[in-house]
Amino acid sequence: MFGKTVVKQMIERSSENEADRRLFLKSAGVGGLGVLGAGALGGILPDSASAAAAAAPSDGAILNFALNLEYLEAEFYQQAAFGRSLSDKLTSGKGDKGGVTGGREVSFATPAIRSYAREIAMDELDHVRFLRTALGGAKVARPQINLRQSFTAAARAAGLIGAGQTFDPFANENNFLLAAFIFEDVGVTAYKGAAPLITNKTYLDASAGILAVEAYHAGIVRTLLATKGLNKEAGAISDARDSLDGRKSLDQGIGRKKWLSNLVPTDRNGIAFSRTPGQVLNIVYLTPEKSRKGGFYPRGVNGSINTSGNNAG
């Protein structure tokens, strides 16, 4: 049914460690495959294809990277919509477990926006639950998250506030929407960029599903910002993101003027942009430098994918 190299790549890419590999073999019933008995696995010699697979991040590593991002989004929206954090049972796992600084319920002036915030908050909570379940014992813990100084730093970088000012994303619904704009577009490009790296079709299908949801969220946020005439502020945030993730433009605002909209950011082919994990970390660490921590993650993210790219200069 499967060639030896293919099965070996499946084992290497679908697990985080030896224990997970054994669990994968058991659940997949590899010993029963007609063309490849358990004893034959030990006789598989490395080749160029398997070496390339070993060098690529495993599906588990990619899902854990996504889980780190979902922790951040879930904490932000849970605080904004309900004034609460994730329950302890949803924060355990491998790596250093950290707390959350900042956050409170937003006093929404518009009932519809309050409703949208609550719906998005529940979606992000479901994403955390799903990824933790899919990863099982390989899941990473929630890293330390900063929802206070990080937003001020991001707002200063975008030129929304001056050097002596602070930006509170929970102060009002306009600030909330601008803060949400930082996350949602990054989430879309992150899942789009990760898609080619995932080999397990079940995981790929789930990832595509989450990508679609993040795109819906981004569309809601972009539309509300445009309706409120916050085009200039959103454009400044977009430019700031582009200044962190490299020379290539991977970002677009919501339109230069009110009613001249750009609600769906795409390339010339009408395709959404992609970011590598390193580029995503440049944005959430708030640095164009190579780093393993900073910004929204003061101690960095958990898991093997944890280093931003070197885009300085």
mmCIF file of N, CA and C in Angstrom, residues 66-189:
data_model
loop_
_atom_site.group_PDB
_atom_site.id
_atom_site.type_symbol
_atom_site.label_atom_id
_atom_site.label_comp_id
_atom_site.label_asym_id
_atom_site.label_seq_id
_atom_site.Cartn_x
_atom_site.Cartn_y
_atom_site.Cartn_z
ATOM 1 N N ALA A 66 0.956 26.877 15.847
ATOM 2 C CA ALA A 66 -0.381 27.454 15.717
ATOM 3 C C ALA A 66 -1.052 27.586 17.083
ATOM 4 N N LEU A 67 -0.848 26.613 17.959
ATOM 5 C CA LEU A 67 -1.450 26.665 19.291
ATOM 6 C C LEU A 67 -0.951 27.867 20.079
ATOM 7 N N ASN A 68 0.328 28.178 19.958
ATOM 8 C CA ASN A 68 0.860 29.385 20.613
ATOM 9 C C ASN A 68 0.107 30.635 20.172
ATOM 10 N N LEU A 69 -0.144 30.744 18.874
ATOM 11 C CA LEU A 69 -0.870 31.902 18.343
ATOM 12 C C LEU A 69 -2.313 31.907 18.817
ATOM 13 N N GLU A 70 -2.931 30.730 18.870
ATOM 14 C CA GLU A 70 -4.317 30.650 19.314
ATOM 15 C C GLU A 70 -4.446 30.991 20.799
ATOM 16 N N TYR A 71 -3.448 30.644 21.597
ATOM 17 C CA TYR A 71 -3.461 31.071 23.001
ATOM 18 C C TYR A 71 -3.556 32.590 23.097
ATOM 19 N N LEU A 72 -2.756 33.273 22.292
ATOM 20 C CA LEU A 72 -2.740 34.738 22.319
ATOM 21 C C LEU A 72 -4.082 35.310 21.886
ATOM 22 N N GLU A 73 -4.608 34.820 20.773
ATOM 23 C CA GLU A 73 -5.889 35.326 20.291
ATOM 24 C C GLU A 73 -7.012 35.024 21.279
ATOM 25 N N ALA A 74 -7.019 33.810 21.810
ATOM 26 C CA ALA A 74 -8.075 33.427 22.747
ATOM 27 C C ALA A 74 -8.033 34.290 23.998
ATOM 28 N N GLU A 75 -6.837 34.550 24.520
ATOM 29 C CA GLU A 75 -6.724 35.375 25.726
ATOM 30 C C GLU A 75 -7.207 36.806 25.448
ATOM 31 N N PHE A 76 -6.830 37.348 24.317
ATOM 32 C CA PHE A 76 -7.246 38.708 23.968
ATOM 33 C C PHE A 76 -8.764 38.809 23.875
ATOM 34 N N TYR A 77 -9.381 37.899 23.134
ATOM 35 C CA TYR A 77 -10.823 37.981 22.921
ATOM 36 C C TYR A 77 -11.616 37.581 24.165
ATOM 37 N N GLN A 78 -11.130 36.612 24.923
ATOM 38 C CA GLN A 78 -11.824 36.246 26.159
ATOM 39 C C GLN A 78 -11.862 37.423 27.123
ATOM 40 N N GLN A 79 -10.745 38.134 27.213
ATOM 41 C CA GLN A 79 -10.697 39.310 28.080
ATOM 42 C C GLN A 79 -11.630 40.395 27.562
ATOM 43 N N ALA A 80 -11.543 40.693 26.272
ATOM 44 C CA ALA A 80 -12.334 41.779 25.699
ATOM 45 C C ALA A 80 -13.830 41.497 25.758
ATOM 46 N N ALA A 81 -14.232 40.270 25.484
ATOM 47 C CA ALA A 81 -15.649 39.938 25.398
ATOM 48 C C ALA A 81 -16.274 39.596 26.741
ATOM 49 N N PHE A 82 -15.488 38.943 27.615
ATOM 50 C CA PHE A 82 -16.068 38.421 28.860
ATOM 51 C C PHE A 82 -15.318 38.834 30.123
ATOM 52 N N GLY A 83 -14.148 39.465 29.967
ATOM 53 C CA GLY A 83 -13.376 39.857 31.129
ATOM 54 C C GLY A 83 -12.770 38.698 31.889
ATOM 55 N N ARG A 84 -12.400 37.652 31.185
ATOM 56 C CA ARG A 84 -11.828 36.481 31.846
ATOM 57 C C ARG A 84 -10.692 35.901 31.014
ATOM 58 N N SER A 85 -9.933 35.019 31.647
ATOM 59 C CA SER A 85 -8.818 34.349 30.976
ATOM 60 C C SER A 85 -9.188 32.895 30.721
ATOM 61 N N LEU A 86 -8.315 32.185 30.031
ATOM 62 C CA LEU A 86 -8.531 30.760 29.815
ATOM 63 C C LEU A 86 -8.478 30.013 31.145
ATOM 64 N N SER A 87 -9.243 28.949 31.258
ATOM 65 C CA SER A 87 -9.208 28.132 32.462
ATOM 66 C C SER A 87 -7.873 27.398 32.540
ATOM 67 N N ASP A 88 -7.450 27.080 33.746
ATOM 68 C CA ASP A 88 -6.157 26.422 33.948
ATOM 69 C C ASP A 88 -6.035 25.122 33.162
ATOM 70 N N LYS A 89 -7.135 24.404 33.013
ATOM 71 C CA LYS A 89 -7.066 23.115 32.322
ATOM 72 C C LYS A 89 -6.757 23.259 30.834
ATOM 73 N N LEU A 90 -6.846 24.480 30.317
ATOM 74 C CA LEU A 90 -6.547 24.722 28.903
ATOM 75 C C LEU A 90 -5.199 25.399 28.703
ATOM 76 N N THR A 91 -4.351 25.402 29.726
ATOM 77 C CA THR A 91 -3.063 26.097 29.620
ATOM 78 C C THR A 91 -1.864 25.204 29.900
ATOM 79 N N SER A 92 -2.080 23.968 30.283
ATOM 80 C CA SER A 92 -0.972 23.071 30.621
ATOM 81 C C SER A 92 -0.354 22.475 29.366
ATOM 82 N N GLY A 93 0.835 21.904 29.537
ATOM 83 C CA GLY A 93 1.508 21.251 28.421
ATOM 84 C C GLY A 93 3.012 21.348 28.533
ATOM 85 N N LYS A 94 3.693 21.036 27.463
ATOM 86 C CA LYS A 94 5.153 21.060 27.445
ATOM 87 C C LYS A 94 5.674 22.491 27.384
ATOM 88 N N GLY A 95 6.850 22.697 27.945
ATOM 89 C CA GLY A 95 7.450 24.025 27.933
ATOM 90 C C GLY A 95 7.064 24.814 29.168
ATOM 91 N N ASP A 96 7.495 26.071 29.187
ATOM 92 C CA ASP A 96 7.242 26.937 30.337
ATOM 93 C C ASP A 96 5.850 27.544 30.267
ATOM 94 N N LYS A 97 5.039 27.231 31.265
ATOM 95 C CA LYS A 97 3.700 27.816 31.344
ATOM 96 C C LYS A 97 3.809 29.218 31.943
ATOM 97 N N GLY A 98 3.155 30.187 31.310
ATOM 98 C CA GLY A 98 3.228 31.564 31.778
ATOM 99 C C GLY A 98 1.859 32.161 32.012
ATOM 100 N N GLY A 99 1.834 33.276 32.715
ATOM 101 C CA GLY A 99 0.593 33.981 32.980
ATOM 102 C C GLY A 99 0.294 35.014 31.915
ATOM 103 N N VAL A 100 -0.774 35.763 32.141
ATOM 104 C CA VAL A 100 -1.225 36.790 31.196
ATOM 105 C C VAL A 100 -1.247 38.132 31.900
ATOM 106 N N THR A 101 -0.580 39.112 31.315
ATOM 107 C CA THR A 101 -0.546 40.470 31.866
ATOM 108 C C THR A 101 -1.509 41.361 31.096
ATOM 109 N N GLY A 102 -2.414 42.018 31.820
ATOM 110 C CA GLY A 102 -3.342 42.941 31.188
ATOM 111 C C GLY A 102 -4.618 42.274 30.737
ATOM 112 N N GLY A 103 -5.569 43.106 30.340
ATOM 113 C CA GLY A 103 -6.825 42.604 29.816
ATOM 114 C C GLY A 103 -8.006 42.863 30.742
ATOM 115 N N ARG A 104 -9.118 43.250 30.151
ATOM 116 C CA ARG A 104 -10.373 43.414 30.880
ATOM 117 C C ARG A 104 -11.502 43.508 29.857
ATOM 118 N N GLU A 105 -12.741 43.415 30.326
ATOM 119 C CA GLU A 105 -13.884 43.461 29.422
ATOM 120 C C GLU A 105 -14.052 44.858 28.840
ATOM 121 N N VAL A 106 -14.304 44.917 27.553
ATOM 122 C CA VAL A 106 -14.501 46.185 26.860
ATOM 123 C C VAL A 106 -15.939 46.657 27.061
ATOM 124 N N SER A 107 -16.124 47.944 27.311
ATOM 125 C CA SER A 107 -17.462 48.535 27.382
ATOM 126 C C SER A 107 -17.887 48.923 25.967
ATOM 127 N N PHE A 108 -18.448 47.983 25.262
ATOM 128 C CA PHE A 108 -18.826 48.215 23.863
ATOM 129 C C PHE A 108 -19.998 49.188 23.786
ATOM 130 N N ALA A 109 -19.878 50.164 22.904
ATOM 131 C CA ALA A 109 -20.955 51.120 22.682
ATOM 132 C C ALA A 109 -21.975 50.593 21.683
ATOM 133 N N THR A 110 -21.543 49.652 20.840
ATOM 134 C CA THR A 110 -22.395 49.114 19.790
ATOM 135 C C THR A 110 -22.750 47.665 20.092
ATOM 136 N N PRO A 111 -24.019 47.351 20.329
ATOM 137 C CA PRO A 111 -24.402 45.968 20.648
ATOM 138 C C PRO A 111 -23.944 44.949 19.604
ATOM 139 N N ALA A 112 -24.003 45.326 18.340
ATOM 140 C CA ALA A 112 -23.596 44.380 17.292
ATOM 141 C C ALA A 112 -22.122 44.032 17.412
ATOM 142 N N ILE A 113 -21.274 45.003 17.699
ATOM 143 C CA ILE A 113 -19.837 44.734 17.829
ATOM 144 C C ILE A 113 -19.577 43.873 19.057
ATOM 145 N N ARG A 114 -20.335 44.099 20.135
ATOM 146 C CA ARG A 114 -20.208 43.238 21.307
ATOM 147 C C ARG A 114 -20.539 41.789 20.935
ATOM 148 N N SER A 115 -21.585 41.622 20.153
ATOM 149 C CA SER A 115 -21.990 40.285 19.718
ATOM 150 C C SER A 115 -20.918 39.631 18.858
ATOM 151 N N TYR A 116 -20.329 40.411 17.926
ATOM 152 C CA TYR A 116 -19.262 39.874 17.077
ATOM 153 C C TYR A 116 -18.058 39.458 17.922
ATOM 154 N N ALA A 117 -17.705 40.287 18.901
ATOM 155 C CA ALA A 117 -16.553 39.993 19.755
ATOM 156 C C ALA A 117 -16.758 38.695 20.517
ATOM 157 N N ARG A 118 -17.973 38.490 21.003
ATOM 158 C CA ARG A 118 -18.253 37.267 21.756
ATOM 159 C C ARG A 118 -18.199 36.036 20.865
ATOM 160 N N GLU A 119 -18.711 36.169 19.642
ATOM 161 C CA GLU A 119 -18.653 35.029 18.721
ATOM 162 C C GLU A 119 -17.209 34.676 18.377
ATOM 163 N N ILE A 120 -16.406 35.684 18.069
ATOM 164 C CA ILE A 120 -14.999 35.430 17.750
ATOM 165 C C ILE A 120 -14.285 34.825 18.953
ATOM 166 N N ALA A 121 -14.583 35.325 20.139
ATOM 167 C CA ALA A 121 -13.953 34.799 21.351
ATOM 168 C C ALA A 121 -14.218 33.306 21.508
ATOM 169 N N MET A 122 -15.440 32.878 21.236
ATOM 170 C CA MET A 122 -15.771 31.460 21.362
ATOM 171 C C MET A 122 -15.102 30.629 20.269
ATOM 172 N N ASP A 123 -14.981 31.198 19.068
ATOM 173 C CA ASP A 123 -14.263 30.483 18.003
ATOM 174 C C ASP A 123 -12.812 30.246 18.395
ATOM 175 N N GLU A 124 -12.158 31.279 18.932
ATOM 176 C CA GLU A 124 -10.752 31.148 19.299
ATOM 177 C C GLU A 124 -10.578 30.170 20.464
ATOM 178 N N LEU A 125 -11.533 30.167 21.374
ATOM 179 C CA LEU A 125 -11.502 29.196 22.462
ATOM 180 C C LEU A 125 -11.613 27.776 21.914
ATOM 181 N N ASP A 126 -12.491 27.580 20.948
ATOM 182 C CA ASP A 126 -12.639 26.265 20.321
ATOM 183 C C ASP A 126 -11.366 25.851 19.591
ATOM 184 N N HIS A 127 -10.669 26.803 18.981
ATOM 185 C CA HIS A 127 -9.413 26.488 18.307
ATOM 186 C C HIS A 127 -8.382 25.959 19.311
ATOM 187 N N VAL A 128 -8.303 26.602 20.459
ATOM 188 C CA VAL A 128 -7.371 26.139 21.492
ATOM 189 C C VAL A 128 -7.729 24.725 21.921
ATOM 190 N N ARG A 129 -8.993 24.475 22.170
ATOM 191 C CA ARG A 129 -9.429 23.149 22.600
ATOM 192 C C ARG A 129 -9.129 22.102 21.541
ATOM 193 N N PHE A 130 -9.415 22.441 20.282
ATOM 194 C CA PHE A 130 -9.200 21.481 19.206
ATOM 195 C C PHE A 130 -7.721 21.128 19.050
ATOM 196 N N LEU A 131 -6.867 22.131 18.996
ATOM 197 C CA LEU A 131 -5.443 21.876 18.789
ATOM 198 C C LEU A 131 -4.845 21.104 19.960
ATOM 199 N N ARG A 132 -5.267 21.412 21.175
ATOM 200 C CA ARG A 132 -4.769 20.684 22.340
ATOM 201 C C ARG A 132 -5.185 19.211 22.265
ATOM 202 N N THR A 133 -6.409 18.966 21.839
ATOM 203 C CA THR A 133 -6.879 17.587 21.705
ATOM 204 C C THR A 133 -6.141 16.855 20.596
ATOM 205 N N ALA A 134 -5.953 17.535 19.457
ATOM 206 C CA ALA A 134 -5.264 16.909 18.326
ATOM 207 C C ALA A 134 -3.823 16.560 18.664
ATOM 208 N N LEU A 135 -3.172 17.402 19.453
ATOM 209 C CA LEU A 135 -1.765 17.195 19.796
ATOM 210 C C LEU A 135 -1.575 16.217 20.946
ATOM 211 N N GLY A 136 -2.580 16.040 21.767
ATOM 212 C CA GLY A 136 -2.471 15.096 22.872
ATOM 213 C C GLY A 136 -1.337 15.435 23.816
ATOM 214 N N GLY A 137 -0.521 14.442 24.133
ATOM 215 C CA GLY A 137 0.595 14.631 25.051
ATOM 216 C C GLY A 137 1.700 15.509 24.516
ATOM 217 N N ALA A 138 1.672 15.814 23.220
ATOM 218 C CA ALA A 138 2.717 16.656 22.624
ATOM 219 C C ALA A 138 2.392 18.140 22.702
ATOM 220 N N LYS A 139 1.218 18.497 23.176
ATOM 221 C CA LYS A 139 0.801 19.907 23.183
ATOM 222 C C LYS A 139 1.690 20.738 24.090
ATOM 223 N N VAL A 140 1.893 21.995 23.696
ATOM 224 C CA VAL A 140 2.698 22.917 24.502
ATOM 225 C C VAL A 140 1.793 23.703 25.441
ATOM 226 N N ALA A 141 2.392 24.193 26.513
ATOM 227 C CA ALA A 141 1.672 25.022 27.474
ATOM 228 C C ALA A 141 1.500 26.436 26.939
ATOM 229 N N ARG A 142 0.563 27.146 27.527
ATOM 230 C CA ARG A 142 0.431 28.563 27.185
ATOM 231 C C ARG A 142 1.663 29.312 27.672
ATOM 232 N N PRO A 143 2.358 30.006 26.782
ATOM 233 C CA PRO A 143 3.528 30.779 27.209
ATOM 234 C C PRO A 143 3.092 32.062 27.912
ATOM 235 N N GLN A 144 4.033 32.765 28.480
ATOM 236 C CA GLN A 144 3.715 34.058 29.086
ATOM 237 C C GLN A 144 3.238 35.013 27.996
ATOM 238 N N ILE A 145 2.144 35.719 28.260
ATOM 239 C CA ILE A 145 1.537 36.618 27.276
ATOM 240 C C ILE A 145 1.361 37.999 27.890
ATOM 241 N N ASN A 146 1.727 39.023 27.123
ATOM 242 C CA ASN A 146 1.594 40.399 27.583
ATOM 243 C C ASN A 146 0.564 41.122 26.723
ATOM 244 N N LEU A 147 -0.541 41.522 27.328
ATOM 245 C CA LEU A 147 -1.584 42.257 26.622
ATOM 246 C C LEU A 147 -1.600 43.730 27.005
ATOM 247 N N ARG A 148 -0.549 44.182 27.665
ATOM 248 C CA ARG A 148 -0.509 45.567 28.128
ATOM 249 C C ARG A 148 0.578 46.350 27.393
ATOM 250 N N GLN A 149 1.842 46.195 27.801
ATOM 251 C CA GLN A 149 2.933 46.950 27.192
ATOM 252 C C GLN A 149 3.100 46.633 25.703
ATOM 253 N N SER A 150 2.766 45.399 25.315
ATOM 254 C CA SER A 150 2.944 44.994 23.919
ATOM 255 C C SER A 150 2.087 45.827 22.972
ATOM 256 N N PHE A 151 0.850 46.093 23.340
ATOM 257 C CA PHE A 151 -0.009 46.892 22.478
ATOM 258 C C PHE A 151 0.469 48.337 22.398
ATOM 259 N N THR A 152 0.977 48.850 23.506
ATOM 260 C CA THR A 152 1.529 50.205 23.480
ATOM 261 C C THR A 152 2.730 50.270 22.547
ATOM 262 N N ALA A 153 3.601 49.273 22.625
ATOM 263 C CA ALA A 153 4.770 49.226 21.743
ATOM 264 C C ALA A 153 4.351 49.127 20.279
ATOM 265 N N ALA A 154 3.332 48.306 20.002
ATOM 266 C CA ALA A 154 2.857 48.152 18.630
ATOM 267 C C ALA A 154 2.245 49.456 18.119
ATOM 268 N N ALA A 155 1.478 50.136 18.975
ATOM 269 C CA ALA A 155 0.844 51.394 18.574
ATOM 270 C C ALA A 155 1.882 52.483 18.330
ATOM 271 N N ARG A 156 2.927 52.491 19.143
ATOM 272 C CA ARG A 156 3.999 53.474 18.929
ATOM 273 C C ARG A 156 4.732 53.193 17.624
ATOM 274 N N ALA A 157 4.987 51.916 17.358
ATOM 275 C CA ALA A 157 5.674 51.550 16.117
ATOM 276 C C ALA A 157 4.862 51.953 14.896
ATOM 277 N N ALA A 158 3.538 51.919 15.026
ATOM 278 C CA ALA A 158 2.664 52.300 13.916
ATOM 279 C C ALA A 158 2.434 53.802 13.847
ATOM 280 N N GLY A 159 2.892 54.522 14.865
ATOM 281 C CA GLY A 159 2.698 55.968 14.883
ATOM 282 C C GLY A 159 1.311 56.396 15.328
ATOM 283 N N LEU A 160 0.582 55.487 15.971
ATOM 284 C CA LEU A 160 -0.761 55.833 16.438
ATOM 285 C C LEU A 160 -0.719 56.684 17.700
ATOM 286 N N ILE A 161 0.354 56.547 18.481
ATOM 287 C CA ILE A 161 0.523 57.324 19.706
ATOM 288 C C ILE A 161 1.959 57.819 19.773
ATOM 289 N N GLY A 162 2.192 58.806 20.630
ATOM 290 C CA GLY A 162 3.529 59.350 20.810
ATOM 291 C C GLY A 162 4.344 58.576 21.827
ATOM 292 N N ALA A 163 5.587 59.027 22.006
ATOM 293 C CA ALA A 163 6.519 58.315 22.880
ATOM 294 C C ALA A 163 6.047 58.261 24.329
ATOM 295 N N GLY A 164 5.359 59.279 24.791
ATOM 296 C CA GLY A 164 4.936 59.304 26.185
ATOM 297 C C GLY A 164 3.524 58.801 26.410
ATOM 298 N N GLN A 165 2.880 58.289 25.388
ATOM 299 C CA GLN A 165 1.497 57.847 25.501
ATOM 300 C C GLN A 165 1.402 56.327 25.594
ATOM 301 N N THR A 166 0.241 55.860 26.029
ATOM 302 C CA THR A 166 -0.031 54.429 26.089
ATOM 303 C C THR A 166 -1.265 54.117 25.260
ATOM 304 N N PHE A 167 -1.357 52.870 24.805
ATOM 305 C CA PHE A 167 -2.506 52.415 24.026
ATOM 306 C C PHE A 167 -3.172 51.282 24.772
ATOM 307 N N ASP A 168 -4.432 51.479 25.140
ATOM 308 C CA ASP A 168 -5.202 50.465 25.862
ATOM 309 C C ASP A 168 -6.211 49.843 24.910
ATOM 310 N N PRO A 169 -6.005 48.595 24.490
ATOM 311 C CA PRO A 169 -6.918 47.969 23.528
ATOM 312 C C PRO A 169 -8.294 47.669 24.106
ATOM 313 N N PHE A 170 -8.415 47.761 25.418
ATOM 314 C CA PHE A 170 -9.683 47.442 26.073
ATOM 315 C C PHE A 170 -10.438 48.699 26.519
ATOM 316 N N ALA A 171 -9.937 49.876 26.151
ATOM 317 C CA ALA A 171 -10.542 51.135 26.597
ATOM 318 C C ALA A 171 -11.882 51.407 25.921
ATOM 319 N N ASN A 172 -12.022 51.039 24.648
ATOM 320 C CA ASN A 172 -13.247 51.290 23.903
ATOM 321 C C ASN A 172 -13.268 50.383 22.674
ATOM 322 N N GLU A 173 -14.389 50.385 21.967
ATOM 323 C CA GLU A 173 -14.524 49.447 20.853
ATOM 324 C C GLU A 173 -13.634 49.804 19.664
ATOM 325 N N ASN A 174 -13.319 51.069 19.472
ATOM 326 C CA ASN A 174 -12.411 51.437 18.381
ATOM 327 C C ASN A 174 -11.017 50.880 18.638
ATOM 328 N N ASN A 175 -10.523 51.052 19.867
ATOM 329 C CA ASN A 175 -9.217 50.501 20.216
ATOM 330 C C ASN A 175 -9.225 48.981 20.105
ATOM 331 N N PHE A 176 -10.312 48.376 20.527
ATOM 332 C CA PHE A 176 -10.444 46.920 20.423
ATOM 333 C C PHE A 176 -10.324 46.457 18.975
ATOM 334 N N LEU A 177 -11.004 47.146 18.067
ATOM 335 C CA LEU A 177 -10.972 46.752 16.661
ATOM 336 C C LEU A 177 -9.580 46.916 16.049
ATOM 337 N N LEU A 178 -8.899 48.003 16.417
ATOM 338 C CA LEU A 178 -7.538 48.206 15.914
ATOM 339 C C LEU A 178 -6.599 47.119 16.440
ATOM 340 N N ALA A 179 -6.771 46.744 17.708
ATOM 341 C CA ALA A 179 -5.949 45.677 18.281
ATOM 342 C C ALA A 179 -6.256 44.344 17.612
ATOM 343 N N ALA A 180 -7.538 44.076 17.381
ATOM 344 C CA ALA A 180 -7.924 42.833 16.712
ATOM 345 C C ALA A 180 -7.360 42.762 15.302
ATOM 346 N N PHE A 181 -7.263 43.901 14.655
ATOM 347 C CA PHE A 181 -6.712 43.967 13.300
ATOM 348 C C PHE A 181 -5.263 43.483 13.277
ATOM 349 N N ILE A 182 -4.529 43.750 14.337
ATOM 350 C CA ILE A 182 -3.144 43.281 14.423
ATOM 351 C C ILE A 182 -3.096 41.769 14.334
ATOM 352 N N PHE A 183 -4.004 41.090 15.036
ATOM 353 C CA PHE A 183 -3.980 39.629 15.122
ATOM 354 C C PHE A 183 -4.544 38.939 13.891
ATOM 355 N N GLU A 184 -5.735 39.374 13.482
ATOM 356 C CA GLU A 184 -6.477 38.575 12.516
ATOM 357 C C GLU A 184 -5.781 38.435 11.164
ATOM 358 N N ASP A 185 -5.256 39.513 10.624
ATOM 359 C CA ASP A 185 -4.552 39.403 9.351
ATOM 360 C C ASP A 185 -3.308 38.522 9.467
ATOM 361 N N VAL A 186 -2.624 38.616 10.607
ATOM 362 C CA VAL A 186 -1.440 37.784 10.819
ATOM 363 C C VAL A 186 -1.833 36.316 10.894
ATOM 364 N N GLY A 187 -2.965 36.035 11.559
ATOM 365 C CA GLY A 187 -3.426 34.654 11.654
ATOM 366 C C GLY A 187 -3.716 34.045 10.299
ATOM 367 N N VAL A 188 -4.341 34.819 9.419
ATOM 368 C CA VAL A 188 -4.650 34.322 8.075
ATOM 369 C C VAL A 188 -3.371 33.986 7.315
ATOM 370 N N THR A 189 -2.414 34.908 7.316
ATOM 371 C CA THR A 189 -1.169 34.666 6.576
ATOM 372 C C THR A 189 -0.340 33.553 7.204
#
